[in-house]
Amino acid sequence: MARKPTKSGKIRLTEVAKLAGVSPITASRFFRNPDALSLAKRERVDSAVKELGYVPNLAARALASHRTEVIGVVIPSLTNSVFADVLRGIYDSSEQSRYSIQLTNTRYSILQEEKMLRLFRAQKPAGLIVTGINQTAESRAILETMDCPVAQIMEIGDSPVDMMIGFSHYDAGFAAISHILEQGRRRIGFLGARMDPRVQRRFDGYRDAMKAASLFDPNLVVTTTVPTTVTLGGTLFADLIAKTPDIDAVFCVNDDLALGVLFECQRRQISVPGEMAIVGFNDLEFMASAVPSLTSVRTNRYEMGRHAITMVIDAIEGRRPREPVLDLGFQLMIRESSTPQTV
């Protein structure tokens, strides 16, 4: 038995998507490019269309097809060098295309992100690249009704809106702590700043690796929600060592903090790596040139930007990737700051 129509008498595409158990983007794609869907999804959408009696509005669809040749990019910071590398990859790989980039900075505000996503939806972009996977319910709903290719970047998860390019921050954090433990360190501190969702997942990896070794101690953790700086790294380390003077290693959620820890160790005449091992995250250029050189988790930021824009442009032009989730992984760059303790 067919479902009753809405009060306006019109069946909406979102109702078709809900009945078929797919996203509105997938339901819309059924009418634009059905071969892009798996057979099972095509059959579910087709069955929902027939059950609900949905009839596409061809006039509205023709009007909606007049899209801009703009690809929106939503990032949380313009000053963070991590995102500068991502943007370099995006611009380098898009400059020969007919598409232009429109950039917006949310400043880590979920409300600003919602506002910017509404604006992009009204502007009908050809595609969209958005940072992270922890959108609010409202932002997620906006992304699912964009009716254009969407790529989430900087991490991976189980439920992509459309496409996803990144790596597991949890696995990276776990791998960093496993390396430190292998060097014989046992009192490993954690320093975190801002504590956005990606940083939180790095902490989860730290915590679980320490618990697996039966070494987790809440007193070893010092975090703050304020933005990161090198100076902050020294301040947080001072707080940590005041609480737990027996620490022999520190894992920092980014390289700015790690450099601050190194400077504070030098001020206090704490030898690195003899008395203190230090590991950072992102592997910015200065980590290799520091004295001693600093171990860090290398993240493929430039490649994330390059792959994201390439996948979006390909999808706009009908060449959707076989696998919508691309895991670029990470590399632990082992340097002097985490070498084995001297005897």
JSON list of C-alpha atoms in Angstrom, two decimals, residues 23 49 52 56 68 70-71 146 173 190-191 293 337:
[
{"chain": "A", "resi": 23, "resn": "SER", "atom": "CA", "xyz": [21.08, 9.44, 1.49]},
{"chain": "A", "resi": 49, "resn": "VAL", "atom": "CA", "xyz": [9.81, 5.71, -6.19]},
{"chain": "A", "resi": 52, "resn": "LEU", "atom": "CA", "xyz": [5.43, 6.56, -3.11]},
{"chain": "A", "resi": 56, "resn": "PRO", "atom": "CA", "xyz": [10.68, 14.18, -10.58]},
{"chain": "A", "resi": 68, "resn": "THR", "atom": "CA", "xyz": [28.35, 27.65, -10.67]},
{"chain": "A", "resi": 70, "resn": "VAL", "atom": "CA", "xyz": [32.88, 26.98, -7.95]},
{"chain": "A", "resi": 71, "resn": "ILE", "atom": "CA", "xyz": [34.10, 24.31, -5.54]},
{"chain": "A", "resi": 146, "resn": "MET", "atom": "CA", "xyz": [23.75, 19.54, -1.37]},
{"chain": "A", "resi": 173, "resn": "GLY", "atom": "CA", "xyz": [48.19, 8.12, 18.33]},
{"chain": "A", "resi": 190, "resn": "PHE", "atom": "CA", "xyz": [50.17, 13.54, 27.06]},
{"chain": "A", "resi": 191, "resn": "LEU", "atom": "CA", "xyz": [49.95, 17.23, 26.14]},
{"chain": "A", "resi": 293, "resn": "SER", "atom": "CA", "xyz": [65.79, 16.33, 15.78]},
{"chain": "A", "resi": 337, "resn": "SER", "atom": "CA", "xyz": [64.26, 12.74, 20.41]}
]
